[in-house]
Tab-separated table of C-alpha atoms and ligand atoms in Angstrom:
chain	number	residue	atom	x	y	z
A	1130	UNK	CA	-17.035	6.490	-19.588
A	1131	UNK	CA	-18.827	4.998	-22.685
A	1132	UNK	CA	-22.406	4.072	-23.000
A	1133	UNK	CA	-23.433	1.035	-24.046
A	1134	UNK	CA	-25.442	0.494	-27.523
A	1135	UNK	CA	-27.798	-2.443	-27.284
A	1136	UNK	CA	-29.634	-3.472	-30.706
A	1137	UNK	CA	-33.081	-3.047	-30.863
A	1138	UNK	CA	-35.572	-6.055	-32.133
A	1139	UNK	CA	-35.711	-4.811	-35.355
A	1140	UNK	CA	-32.211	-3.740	-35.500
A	1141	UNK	CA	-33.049	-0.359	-36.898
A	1142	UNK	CA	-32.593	2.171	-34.094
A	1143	UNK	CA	-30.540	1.132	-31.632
A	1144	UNK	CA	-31.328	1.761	-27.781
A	1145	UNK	CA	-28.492	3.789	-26.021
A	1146	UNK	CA	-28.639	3.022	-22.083
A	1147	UNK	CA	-26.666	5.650	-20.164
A	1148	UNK	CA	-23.933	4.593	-17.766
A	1149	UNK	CA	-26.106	5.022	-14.104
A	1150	UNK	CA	-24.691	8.188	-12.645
A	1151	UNK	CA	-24.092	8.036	-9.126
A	1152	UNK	CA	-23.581	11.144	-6.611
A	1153	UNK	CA	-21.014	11.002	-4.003
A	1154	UNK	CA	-21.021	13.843	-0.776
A	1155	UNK	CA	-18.696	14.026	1.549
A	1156	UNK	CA	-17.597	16.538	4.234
A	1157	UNK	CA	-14.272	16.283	5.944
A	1158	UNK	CA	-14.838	16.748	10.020
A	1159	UNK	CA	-11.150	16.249	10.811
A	1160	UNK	CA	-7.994	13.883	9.398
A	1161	UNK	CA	-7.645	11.808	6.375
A	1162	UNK	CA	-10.591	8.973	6.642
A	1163	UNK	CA	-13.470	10.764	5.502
A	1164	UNK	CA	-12.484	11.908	2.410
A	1165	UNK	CA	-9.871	8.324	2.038
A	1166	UNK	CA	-13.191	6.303	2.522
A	1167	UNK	CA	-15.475	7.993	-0.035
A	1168	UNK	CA	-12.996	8.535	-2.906
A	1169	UNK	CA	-11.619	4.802	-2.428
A	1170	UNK	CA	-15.620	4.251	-3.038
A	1171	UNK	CA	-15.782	6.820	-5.824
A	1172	UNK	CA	-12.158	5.356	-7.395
A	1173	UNK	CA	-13.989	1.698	-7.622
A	1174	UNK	CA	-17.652	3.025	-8.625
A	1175	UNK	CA	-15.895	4.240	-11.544
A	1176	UNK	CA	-13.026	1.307	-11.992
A	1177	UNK	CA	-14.399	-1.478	-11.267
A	1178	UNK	CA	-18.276	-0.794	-11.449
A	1179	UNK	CA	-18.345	1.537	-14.863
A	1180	UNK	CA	-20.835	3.905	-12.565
A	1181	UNK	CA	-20.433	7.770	-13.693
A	1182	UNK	CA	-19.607	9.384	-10.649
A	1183	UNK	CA	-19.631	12.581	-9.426
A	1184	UNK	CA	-17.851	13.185	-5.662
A	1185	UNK	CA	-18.624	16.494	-4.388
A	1186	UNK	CA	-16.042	16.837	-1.156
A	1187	UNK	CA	-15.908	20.137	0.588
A	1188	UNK	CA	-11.607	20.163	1.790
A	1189	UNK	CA	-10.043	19.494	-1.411
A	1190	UNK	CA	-6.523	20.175	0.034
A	1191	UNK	CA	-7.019	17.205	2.160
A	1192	UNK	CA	-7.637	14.998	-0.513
A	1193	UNK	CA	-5.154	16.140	-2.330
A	1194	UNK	CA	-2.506	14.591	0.345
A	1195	UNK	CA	-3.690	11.423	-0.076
A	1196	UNK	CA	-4.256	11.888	-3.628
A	1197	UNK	CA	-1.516	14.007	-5.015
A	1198	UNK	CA	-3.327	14.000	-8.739
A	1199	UNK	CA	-5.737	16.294	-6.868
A	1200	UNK	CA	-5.118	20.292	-7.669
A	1201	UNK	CA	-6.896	21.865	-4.595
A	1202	UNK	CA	-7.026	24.768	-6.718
A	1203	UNK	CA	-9.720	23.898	-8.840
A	1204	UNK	CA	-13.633	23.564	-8.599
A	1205	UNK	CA	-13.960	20.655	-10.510
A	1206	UNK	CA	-11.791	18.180	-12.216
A	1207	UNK	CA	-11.452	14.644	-13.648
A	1208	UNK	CA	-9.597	12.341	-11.781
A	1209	UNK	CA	-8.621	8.719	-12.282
A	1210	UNK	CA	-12.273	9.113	-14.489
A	1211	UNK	CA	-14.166	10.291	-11.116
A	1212	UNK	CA	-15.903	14.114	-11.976
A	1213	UNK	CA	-14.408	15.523	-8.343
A	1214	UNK	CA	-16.291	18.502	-7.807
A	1215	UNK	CA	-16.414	21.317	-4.485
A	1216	UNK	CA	-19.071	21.622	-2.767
A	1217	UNK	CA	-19.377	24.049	0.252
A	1218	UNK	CA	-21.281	21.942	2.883
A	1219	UNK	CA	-24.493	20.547	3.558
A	1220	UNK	CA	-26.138	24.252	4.773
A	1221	UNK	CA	-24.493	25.826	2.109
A	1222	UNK	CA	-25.912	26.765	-1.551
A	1223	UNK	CA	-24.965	24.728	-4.173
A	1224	UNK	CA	-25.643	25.426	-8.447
A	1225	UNK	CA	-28.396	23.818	-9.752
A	1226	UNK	CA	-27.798	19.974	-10.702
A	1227	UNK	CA	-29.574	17.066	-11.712
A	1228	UNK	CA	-29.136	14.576	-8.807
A	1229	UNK	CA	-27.713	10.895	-10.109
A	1230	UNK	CA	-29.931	7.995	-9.756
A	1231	UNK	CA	-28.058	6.579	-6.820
A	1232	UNK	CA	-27.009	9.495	-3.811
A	1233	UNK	CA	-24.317	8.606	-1.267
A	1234	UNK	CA	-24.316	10.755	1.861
A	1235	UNK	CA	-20.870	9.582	3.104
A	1236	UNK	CA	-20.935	9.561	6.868
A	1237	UNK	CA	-23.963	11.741	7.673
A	1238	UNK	CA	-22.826	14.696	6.140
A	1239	UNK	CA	-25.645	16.450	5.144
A	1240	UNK	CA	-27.404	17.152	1.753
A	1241	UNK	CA	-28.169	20.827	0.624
A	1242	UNK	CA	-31.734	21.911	0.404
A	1243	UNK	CA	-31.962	22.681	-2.776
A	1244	UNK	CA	-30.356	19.484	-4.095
A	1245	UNK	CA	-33.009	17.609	-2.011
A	1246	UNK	CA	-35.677	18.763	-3.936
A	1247	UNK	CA	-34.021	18.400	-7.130
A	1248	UNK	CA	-34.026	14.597	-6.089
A	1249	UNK	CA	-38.178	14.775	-5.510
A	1250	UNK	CA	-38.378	16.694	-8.482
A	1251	UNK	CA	-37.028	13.731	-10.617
A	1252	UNK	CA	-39.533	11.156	-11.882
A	1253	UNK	CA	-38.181	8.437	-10.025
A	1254	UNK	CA	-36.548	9.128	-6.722
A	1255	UNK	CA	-32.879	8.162	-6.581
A	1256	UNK	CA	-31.315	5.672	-4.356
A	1257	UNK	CA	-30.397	7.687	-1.388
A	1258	UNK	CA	-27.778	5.830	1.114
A	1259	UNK	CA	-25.955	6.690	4.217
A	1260	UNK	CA	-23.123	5.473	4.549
A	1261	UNK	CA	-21.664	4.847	8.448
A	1262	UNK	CA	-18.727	4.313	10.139
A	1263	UNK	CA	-17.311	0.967	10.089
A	1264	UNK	CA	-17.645	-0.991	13.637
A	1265	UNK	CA	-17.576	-4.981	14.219
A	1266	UNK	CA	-20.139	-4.101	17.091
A	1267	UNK	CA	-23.665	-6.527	16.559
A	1268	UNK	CA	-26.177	-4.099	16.342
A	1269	UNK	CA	-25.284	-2.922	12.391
A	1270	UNK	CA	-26.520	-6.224	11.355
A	1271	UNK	CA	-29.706	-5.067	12.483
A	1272	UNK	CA	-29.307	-1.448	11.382
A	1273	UNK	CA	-27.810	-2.092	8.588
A	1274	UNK	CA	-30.724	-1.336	5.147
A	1275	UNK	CA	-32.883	0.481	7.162
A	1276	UNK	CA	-34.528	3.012	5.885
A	1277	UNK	CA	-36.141	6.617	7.029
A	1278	UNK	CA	-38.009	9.255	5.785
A	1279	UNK	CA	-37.545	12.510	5.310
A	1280	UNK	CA	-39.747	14.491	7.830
A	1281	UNK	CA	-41.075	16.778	5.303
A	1282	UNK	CA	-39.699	15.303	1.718
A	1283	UNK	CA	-41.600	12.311	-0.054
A	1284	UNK	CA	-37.779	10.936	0.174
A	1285	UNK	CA	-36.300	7.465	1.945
A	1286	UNK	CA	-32.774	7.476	3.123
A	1287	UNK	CA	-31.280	4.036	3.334
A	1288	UNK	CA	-28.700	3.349	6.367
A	1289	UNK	CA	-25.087	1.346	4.942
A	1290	UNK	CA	-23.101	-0.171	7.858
A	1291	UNK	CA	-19.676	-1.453	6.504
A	1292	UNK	CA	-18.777	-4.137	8.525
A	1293	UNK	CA	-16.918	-7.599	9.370
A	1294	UNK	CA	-20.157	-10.145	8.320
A	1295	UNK	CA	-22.188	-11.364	5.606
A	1296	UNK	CA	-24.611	-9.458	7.142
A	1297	UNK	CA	-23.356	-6.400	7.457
A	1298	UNK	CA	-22.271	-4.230	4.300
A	1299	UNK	CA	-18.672	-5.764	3.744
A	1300	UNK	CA	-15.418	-3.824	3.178
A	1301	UNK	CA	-13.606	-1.562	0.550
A	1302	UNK	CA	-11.259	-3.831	-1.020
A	1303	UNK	CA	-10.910	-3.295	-5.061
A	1304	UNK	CA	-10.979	-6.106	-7.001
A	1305	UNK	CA	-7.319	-6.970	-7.710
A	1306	UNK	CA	-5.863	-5.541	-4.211
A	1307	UNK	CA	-5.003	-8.859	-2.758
A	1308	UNK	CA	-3.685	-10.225	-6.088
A	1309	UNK	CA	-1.261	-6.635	-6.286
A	1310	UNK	CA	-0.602	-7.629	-2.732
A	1311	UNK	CA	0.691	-10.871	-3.156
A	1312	UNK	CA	2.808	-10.060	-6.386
A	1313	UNK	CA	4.467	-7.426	-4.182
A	1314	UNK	CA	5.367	-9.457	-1.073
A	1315	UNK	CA	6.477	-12.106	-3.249
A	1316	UNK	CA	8.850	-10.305	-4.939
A	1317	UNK	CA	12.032	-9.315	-2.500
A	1318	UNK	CA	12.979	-7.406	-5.102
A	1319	UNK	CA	9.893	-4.941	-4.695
A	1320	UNK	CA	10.465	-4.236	-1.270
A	1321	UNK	CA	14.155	-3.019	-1.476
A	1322	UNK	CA	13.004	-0.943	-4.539
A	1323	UNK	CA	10.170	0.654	-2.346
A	1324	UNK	CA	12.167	1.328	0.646
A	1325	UNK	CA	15.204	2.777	-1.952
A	1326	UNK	CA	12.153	5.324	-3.251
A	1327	UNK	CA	11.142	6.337	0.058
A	1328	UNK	CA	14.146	7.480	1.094
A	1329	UNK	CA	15.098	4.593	3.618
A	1330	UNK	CA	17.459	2.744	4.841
A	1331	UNK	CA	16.522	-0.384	6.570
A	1332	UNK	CA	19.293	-1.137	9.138
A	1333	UNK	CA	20.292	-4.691	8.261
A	1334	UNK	CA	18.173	-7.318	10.368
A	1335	UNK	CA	15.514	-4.673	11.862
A	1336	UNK	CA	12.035	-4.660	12.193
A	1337	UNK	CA	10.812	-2.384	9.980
A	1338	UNK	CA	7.293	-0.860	11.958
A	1339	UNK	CA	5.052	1.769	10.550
A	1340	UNK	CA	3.461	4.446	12.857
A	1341	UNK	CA	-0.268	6.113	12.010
A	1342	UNK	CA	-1.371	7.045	15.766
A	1343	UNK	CA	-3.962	9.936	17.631
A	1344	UNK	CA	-1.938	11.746	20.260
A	1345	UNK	CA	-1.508	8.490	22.344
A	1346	UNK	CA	0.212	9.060	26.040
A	1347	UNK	CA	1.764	5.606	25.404
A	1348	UNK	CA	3.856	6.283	22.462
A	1349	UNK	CA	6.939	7.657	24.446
A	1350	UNK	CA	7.420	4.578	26.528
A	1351	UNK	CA	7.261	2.542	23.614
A	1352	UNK	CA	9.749	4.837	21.942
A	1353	UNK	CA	11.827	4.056	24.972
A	1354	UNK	CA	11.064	0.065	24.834
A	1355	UNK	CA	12.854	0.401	21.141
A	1356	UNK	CA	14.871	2.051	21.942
A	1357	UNK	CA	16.610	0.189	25.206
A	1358	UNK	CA	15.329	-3.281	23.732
A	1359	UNK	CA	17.042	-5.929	22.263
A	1360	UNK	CA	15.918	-6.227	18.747
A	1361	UNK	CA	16.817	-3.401	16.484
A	1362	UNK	CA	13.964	-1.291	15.011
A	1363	UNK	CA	13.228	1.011	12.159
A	1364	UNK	CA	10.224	3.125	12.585
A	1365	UNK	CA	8.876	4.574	10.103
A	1366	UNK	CA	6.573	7.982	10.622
A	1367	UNK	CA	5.114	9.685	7.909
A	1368	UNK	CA	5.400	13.173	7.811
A	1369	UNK	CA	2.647	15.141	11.100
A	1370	UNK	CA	2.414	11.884	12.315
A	1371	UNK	CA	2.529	11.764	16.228
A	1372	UNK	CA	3.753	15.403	16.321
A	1373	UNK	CA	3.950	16.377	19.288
A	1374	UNK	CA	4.836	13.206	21.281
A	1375	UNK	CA	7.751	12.978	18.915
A	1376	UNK	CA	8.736	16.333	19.144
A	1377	UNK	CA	8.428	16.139	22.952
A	1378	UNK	CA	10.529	12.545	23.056
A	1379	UNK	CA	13.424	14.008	20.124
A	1380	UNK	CA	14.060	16.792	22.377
A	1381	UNK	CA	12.799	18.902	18.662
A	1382	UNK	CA	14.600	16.839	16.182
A	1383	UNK	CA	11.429	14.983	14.915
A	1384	UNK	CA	13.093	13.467	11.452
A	1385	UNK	CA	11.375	15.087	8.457
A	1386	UNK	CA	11.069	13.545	4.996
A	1387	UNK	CA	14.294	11.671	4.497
A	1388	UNK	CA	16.228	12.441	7.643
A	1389	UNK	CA	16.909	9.336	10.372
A	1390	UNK	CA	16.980	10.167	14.069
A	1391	UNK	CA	18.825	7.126	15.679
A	1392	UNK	CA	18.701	6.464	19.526
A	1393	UNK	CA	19.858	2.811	21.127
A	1394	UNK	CA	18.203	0.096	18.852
A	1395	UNK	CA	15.889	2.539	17.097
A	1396	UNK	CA	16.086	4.369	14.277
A	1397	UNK	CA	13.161	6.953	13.023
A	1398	UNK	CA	12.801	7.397	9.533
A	1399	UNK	CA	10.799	10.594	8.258
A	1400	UNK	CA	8.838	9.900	5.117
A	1401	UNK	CA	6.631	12.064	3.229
A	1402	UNK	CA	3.103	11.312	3.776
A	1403	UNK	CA	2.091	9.212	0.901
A	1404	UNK	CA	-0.326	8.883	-1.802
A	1405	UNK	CA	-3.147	6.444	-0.389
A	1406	UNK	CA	-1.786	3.349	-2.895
A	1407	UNK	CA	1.781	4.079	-2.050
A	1408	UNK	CA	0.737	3.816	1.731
A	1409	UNK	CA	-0.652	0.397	1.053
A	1410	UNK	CA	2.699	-0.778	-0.360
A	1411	UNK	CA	4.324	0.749	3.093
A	1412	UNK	CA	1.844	-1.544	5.084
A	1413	UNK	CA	2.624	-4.628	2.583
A	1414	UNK	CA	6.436	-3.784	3.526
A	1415	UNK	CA	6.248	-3.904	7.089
A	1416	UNK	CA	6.523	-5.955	10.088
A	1417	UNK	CA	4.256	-4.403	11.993
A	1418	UNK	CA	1.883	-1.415	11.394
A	1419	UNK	CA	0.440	0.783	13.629
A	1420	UNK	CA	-3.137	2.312	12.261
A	1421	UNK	CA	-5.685	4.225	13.280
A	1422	UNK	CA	-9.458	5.648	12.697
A	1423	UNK	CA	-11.008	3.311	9.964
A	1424	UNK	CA	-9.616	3.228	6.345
A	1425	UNK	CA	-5.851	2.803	7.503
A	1426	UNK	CA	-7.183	0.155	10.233
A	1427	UNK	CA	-9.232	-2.132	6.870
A	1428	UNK	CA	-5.871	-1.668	4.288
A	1429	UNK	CA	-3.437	-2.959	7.670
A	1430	UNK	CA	-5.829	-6.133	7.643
A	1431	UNK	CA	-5.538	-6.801	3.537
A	1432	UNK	CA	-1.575	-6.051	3.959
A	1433	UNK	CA	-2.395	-9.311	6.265
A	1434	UNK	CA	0.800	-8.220	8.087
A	1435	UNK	CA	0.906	-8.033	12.209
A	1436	UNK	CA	-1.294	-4.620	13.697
A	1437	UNK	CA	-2.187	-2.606	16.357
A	1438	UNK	CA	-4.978	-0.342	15.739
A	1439	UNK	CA	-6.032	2.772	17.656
A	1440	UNK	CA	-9.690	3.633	17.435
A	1441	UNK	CA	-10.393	7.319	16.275
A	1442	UNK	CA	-10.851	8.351	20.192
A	1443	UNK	CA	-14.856	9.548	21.499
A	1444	UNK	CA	-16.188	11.156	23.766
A	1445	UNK	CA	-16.759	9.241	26.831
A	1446	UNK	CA	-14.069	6.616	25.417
A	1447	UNK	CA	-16.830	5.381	23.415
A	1448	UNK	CA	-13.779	3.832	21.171
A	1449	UNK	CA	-13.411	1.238	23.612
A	1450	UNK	CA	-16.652	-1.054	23.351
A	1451	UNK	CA	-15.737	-0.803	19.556
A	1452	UNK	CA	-12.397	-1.737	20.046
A	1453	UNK	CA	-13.593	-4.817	22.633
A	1454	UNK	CA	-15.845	-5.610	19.474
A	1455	UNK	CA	-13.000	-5.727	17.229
A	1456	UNK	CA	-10.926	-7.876	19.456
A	1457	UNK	CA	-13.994	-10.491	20.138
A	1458	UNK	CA	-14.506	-10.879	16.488
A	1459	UNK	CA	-10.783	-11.311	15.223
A	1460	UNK	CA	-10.388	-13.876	17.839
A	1461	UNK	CA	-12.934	-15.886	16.459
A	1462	UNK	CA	-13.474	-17.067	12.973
A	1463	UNK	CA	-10.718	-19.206	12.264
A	1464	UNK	CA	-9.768	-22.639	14.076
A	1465	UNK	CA	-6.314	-21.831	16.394
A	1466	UNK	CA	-6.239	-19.125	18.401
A	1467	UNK	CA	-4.647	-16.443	18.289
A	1468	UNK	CA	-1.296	-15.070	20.299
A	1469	UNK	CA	-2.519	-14.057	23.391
A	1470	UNK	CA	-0.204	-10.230	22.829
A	1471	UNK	CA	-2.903	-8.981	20.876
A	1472	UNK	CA	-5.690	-8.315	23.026
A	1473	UNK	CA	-2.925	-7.139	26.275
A	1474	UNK	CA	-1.292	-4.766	23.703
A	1475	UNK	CA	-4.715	-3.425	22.047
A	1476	UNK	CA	-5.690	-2.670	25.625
A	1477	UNK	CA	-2.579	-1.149	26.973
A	1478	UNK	CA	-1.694	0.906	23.606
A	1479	UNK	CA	-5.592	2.476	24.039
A	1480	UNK	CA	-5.536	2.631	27.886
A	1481	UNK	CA	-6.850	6.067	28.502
A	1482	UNK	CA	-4.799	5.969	31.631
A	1483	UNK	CA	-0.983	5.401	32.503
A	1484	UNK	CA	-0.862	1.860	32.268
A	1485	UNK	CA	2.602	1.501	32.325
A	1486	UNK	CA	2.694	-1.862	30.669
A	1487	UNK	CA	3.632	-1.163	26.887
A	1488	UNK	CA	7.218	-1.586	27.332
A	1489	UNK	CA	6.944	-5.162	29.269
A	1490	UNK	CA	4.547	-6.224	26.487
A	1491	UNK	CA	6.667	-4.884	23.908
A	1492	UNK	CA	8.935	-7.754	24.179
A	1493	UNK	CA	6.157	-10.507	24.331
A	1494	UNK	CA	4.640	-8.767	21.135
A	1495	UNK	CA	8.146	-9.145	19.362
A	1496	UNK	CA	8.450	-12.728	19.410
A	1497	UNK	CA	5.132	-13.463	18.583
A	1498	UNK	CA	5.514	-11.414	15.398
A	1499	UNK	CA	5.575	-14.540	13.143
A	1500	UNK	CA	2.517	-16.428	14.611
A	1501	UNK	CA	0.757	-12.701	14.686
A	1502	UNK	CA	1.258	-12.475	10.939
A	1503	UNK	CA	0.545	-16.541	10.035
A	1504	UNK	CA	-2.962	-15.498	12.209
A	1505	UNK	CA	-2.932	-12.125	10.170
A	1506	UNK	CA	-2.672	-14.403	6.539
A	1507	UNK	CA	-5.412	-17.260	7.639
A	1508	UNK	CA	-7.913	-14.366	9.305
A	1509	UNK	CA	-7.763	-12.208	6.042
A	1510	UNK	CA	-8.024	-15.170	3.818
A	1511	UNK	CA	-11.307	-15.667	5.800
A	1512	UNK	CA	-12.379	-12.171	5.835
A	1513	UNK	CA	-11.623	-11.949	1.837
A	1514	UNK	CA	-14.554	-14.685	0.999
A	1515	UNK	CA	-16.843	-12.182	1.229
A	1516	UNK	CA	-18.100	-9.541	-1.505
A	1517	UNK	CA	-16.620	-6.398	-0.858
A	1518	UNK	CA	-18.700	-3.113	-0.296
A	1519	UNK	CA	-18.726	-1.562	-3.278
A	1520	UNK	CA	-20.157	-4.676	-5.072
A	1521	UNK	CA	-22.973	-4.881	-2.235
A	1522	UNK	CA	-24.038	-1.301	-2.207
A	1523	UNK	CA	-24.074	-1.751	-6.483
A	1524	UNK	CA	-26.220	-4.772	-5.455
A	1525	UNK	CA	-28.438	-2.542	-3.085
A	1526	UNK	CA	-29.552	0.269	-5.267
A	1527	UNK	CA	-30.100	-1.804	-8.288
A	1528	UNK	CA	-32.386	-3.369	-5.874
A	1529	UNK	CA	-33.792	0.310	-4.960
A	1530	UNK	CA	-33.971	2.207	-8.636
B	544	TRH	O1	-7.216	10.100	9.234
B	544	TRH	P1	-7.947	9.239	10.164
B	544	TRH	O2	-7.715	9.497	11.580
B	544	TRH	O3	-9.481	9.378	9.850
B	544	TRH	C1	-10.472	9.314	10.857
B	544	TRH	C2	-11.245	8.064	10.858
B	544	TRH	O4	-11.778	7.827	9.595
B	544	TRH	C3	-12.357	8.153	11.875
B	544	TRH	O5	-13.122	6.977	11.841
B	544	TRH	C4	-13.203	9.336	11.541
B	544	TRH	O6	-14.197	9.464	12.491
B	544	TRH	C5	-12.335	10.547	11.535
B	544	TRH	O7	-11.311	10.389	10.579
B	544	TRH	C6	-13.102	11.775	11.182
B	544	TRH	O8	-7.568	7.707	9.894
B	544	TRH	P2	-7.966	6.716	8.694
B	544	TRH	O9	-9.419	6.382	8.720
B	544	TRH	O10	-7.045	5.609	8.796
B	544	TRH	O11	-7.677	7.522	7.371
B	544	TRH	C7	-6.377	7.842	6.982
B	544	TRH	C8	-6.295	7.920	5.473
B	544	TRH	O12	-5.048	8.486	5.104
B	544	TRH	C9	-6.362	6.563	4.803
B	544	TRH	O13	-7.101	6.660	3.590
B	544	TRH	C10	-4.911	6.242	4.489
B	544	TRH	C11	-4.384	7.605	4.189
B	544	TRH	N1	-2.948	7.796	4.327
B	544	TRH	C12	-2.206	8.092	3.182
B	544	TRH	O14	-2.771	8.123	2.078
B	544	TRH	N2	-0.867	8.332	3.306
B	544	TRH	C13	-0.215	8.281	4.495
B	544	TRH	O15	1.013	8.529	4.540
B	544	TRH	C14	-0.970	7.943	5.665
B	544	TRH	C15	-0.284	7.852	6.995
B	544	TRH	C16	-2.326	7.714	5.538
């Protein structure tokens, strides 16, 4: 990370300007997306953005699965040019630090005391943002830039709501993702090459599906509906995926890494769970992917391949209204509509009952495959107009500092 040497009017001394340094938190509640949203961030601040960035996360092993460059074993390390440093938790002490001039609380997580008033210590107080979940509900728009203060700290905290509108704050997506994206599904040759790495063996004219689900009570009967149906499928589960339905449904012989468990028209494939950009080749690869939570949900719509999603699951099935959200906003926003499968399979694959309906719509969902993923192409073509987040929360503490 260089600085940048501008000449000065009388081209004697020249002025150096520091690269902005920018702070990134994050605290891992449970799974993959809270530490796979904030380092994509921290990847691109750095990348794409020339920001020097710091990304204090507090379960380093769990990074370290989706970013195998990651040694868990160490407090602090450079990686892909981000400074990744541990950090214990928000109510936990931290050394002494100079805060950056832009602060990113990923997700609410908290900010220790002591680094709070480091940041009203400095002259000028530093851009401090929260960044929330992503949701397509309405209301971000109107939360989205607000600010608060602290109740007993001359400080402002800024609220970030990534989201599906102009008017929201956009979604990850680095700069040459869709061009990558393109090159690889363009090239046949890629995708045998891929599979031939991962250790799998497409069975010759099968749908090749992906699997990334929460413990979902439906998963079995579509296992069956593979299964017993009449076009052949290859599913492919990375490694913990699904555990114990699988386990429950193989009678034990869940395939690891490698290993193929075939039953009727199905065949599992184990693979190992994959470094975050080898994942998005895996979703680029397939026919149909099934994601979850929020950062494998917004790479399945770039791979602008057919999905299912499966909200991270709430209390009180809060999920749902977010999910309805979802499903009113992809239906809209281009011209022809879309195949009418998606909504009845969105809804039966989250049903928090016994629906019974998944292997019935199974079939429907297989032939519309190709006008899913035409709709999947034109929708993300839309969705890809707009700036991305990164650039709009650069664009939003300029505006701040
Ligand atoms: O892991 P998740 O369930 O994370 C969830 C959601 O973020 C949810 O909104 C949040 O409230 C909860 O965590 C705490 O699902 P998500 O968001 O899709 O994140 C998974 C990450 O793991 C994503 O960055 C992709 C990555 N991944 C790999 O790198 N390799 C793999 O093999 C797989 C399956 C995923």
């Amino acid at each position: 990370m260089g600085s940048t040497v501008v000449p000065s009017d009388d081209f004697l001394l020249p002025i150096v300007t520091l690269p902005q340094r920018w702070d990134v938190f994050c605290s891992v509640v449970d799974n993959y997306g809270d530490a796979g949203v904030a380092w994509r961030l921290a990847r691109q601040l750095v990348a794409e953005h020339r920001r020097n960035t710091r990304f204090f996360v507090d379960a380093l092993p769990v990074l370290s699965r989706i970013a195998p460059d990651v040694d868990p074993s160490r407090d602090r390390q450079n990686v892909q040019g981000v400074d990744i440093i541990r950090w214990e938790g928000a109510d936990r002490p931290m050394p002494p630090t100079t805060p950056g001039q832009a602060v990113i609380e990923a997700f609410g997580c908290g900010l220790p005391s002591s680094y709070l008033d480091a940041m009203v210590a400095l002259s000028a107080p530093p851009a401090w943002i929260n960044l929330e979940y992503l949701s397509a509900e309405g209301w971000i728009e109107g939360c989205h830039g607000l600010k608060s203060h602290h109740p007993r700290l001359p400080l402002r905290r800024y609220f970030y709501f990534p989201g599906f509108t102009a008017a929201s704050g956009g979604l990850l997506r680095e700069a040459d993702l869709l061009s990558r994206r393109d090159a690889f599904q363009n090239d046949p040759g890629a995708r045998a090459t891929f599979w031939r790495a991962l250790g799998v063996a497409l069975p010759e004219g099968a749908l090749a599906i992906s699997l990334f689900c929460y413990p979902n009570r439906h998963l079995p009967a579509l296992l069956d509906a593979w299964a017993d149906g009449d076009v052949s499928v290859c599913c492919i589960v990375p490694e913990g995926v699904a555990a114990g339905e699988l386990d429950r449904w193989t009678g034990g012989a869940v395939p690891h890494a490698g290993q193929v468990l075939a039953r009727g028209r199905l065949s599992l494939a184990g693979i190992p769970f994959v470094a975050q950009d080898v994942y998005d080749r895996l979703l680029w690869s397939c026919d149909l992917n099934l994601v979850r939570g929020e950062d494998s949900f917004v790479r399945s719509l770039w791979a602008a391949r057919p999905f299912v999603w499966q909200p991270y699951p709430q209390a009180d099935n809060a999920q749902l209204a977010k999910l309805d959200a979802f499903l009113e906003r992809y239906a809209s926003g281009v011209p022809q509509a879309g195949p009418a499968s998606f909504d009845a399979w969105h809804r039966a694959w989250n049903d928090p009952a016994d629906g019974g309906s998944i292997a019935a719509l199974w079939a429907v969902l297989a032939a519309e495959l190709p006008a899913l993923g035409a709709y999947a192409r034109r929708w993300t073509a839309e969705l890809a107009g707009q700036p991305d987040l990164t650039s709009r929360l650069v664009r939003m503490v300029e505006e701040l500092v």
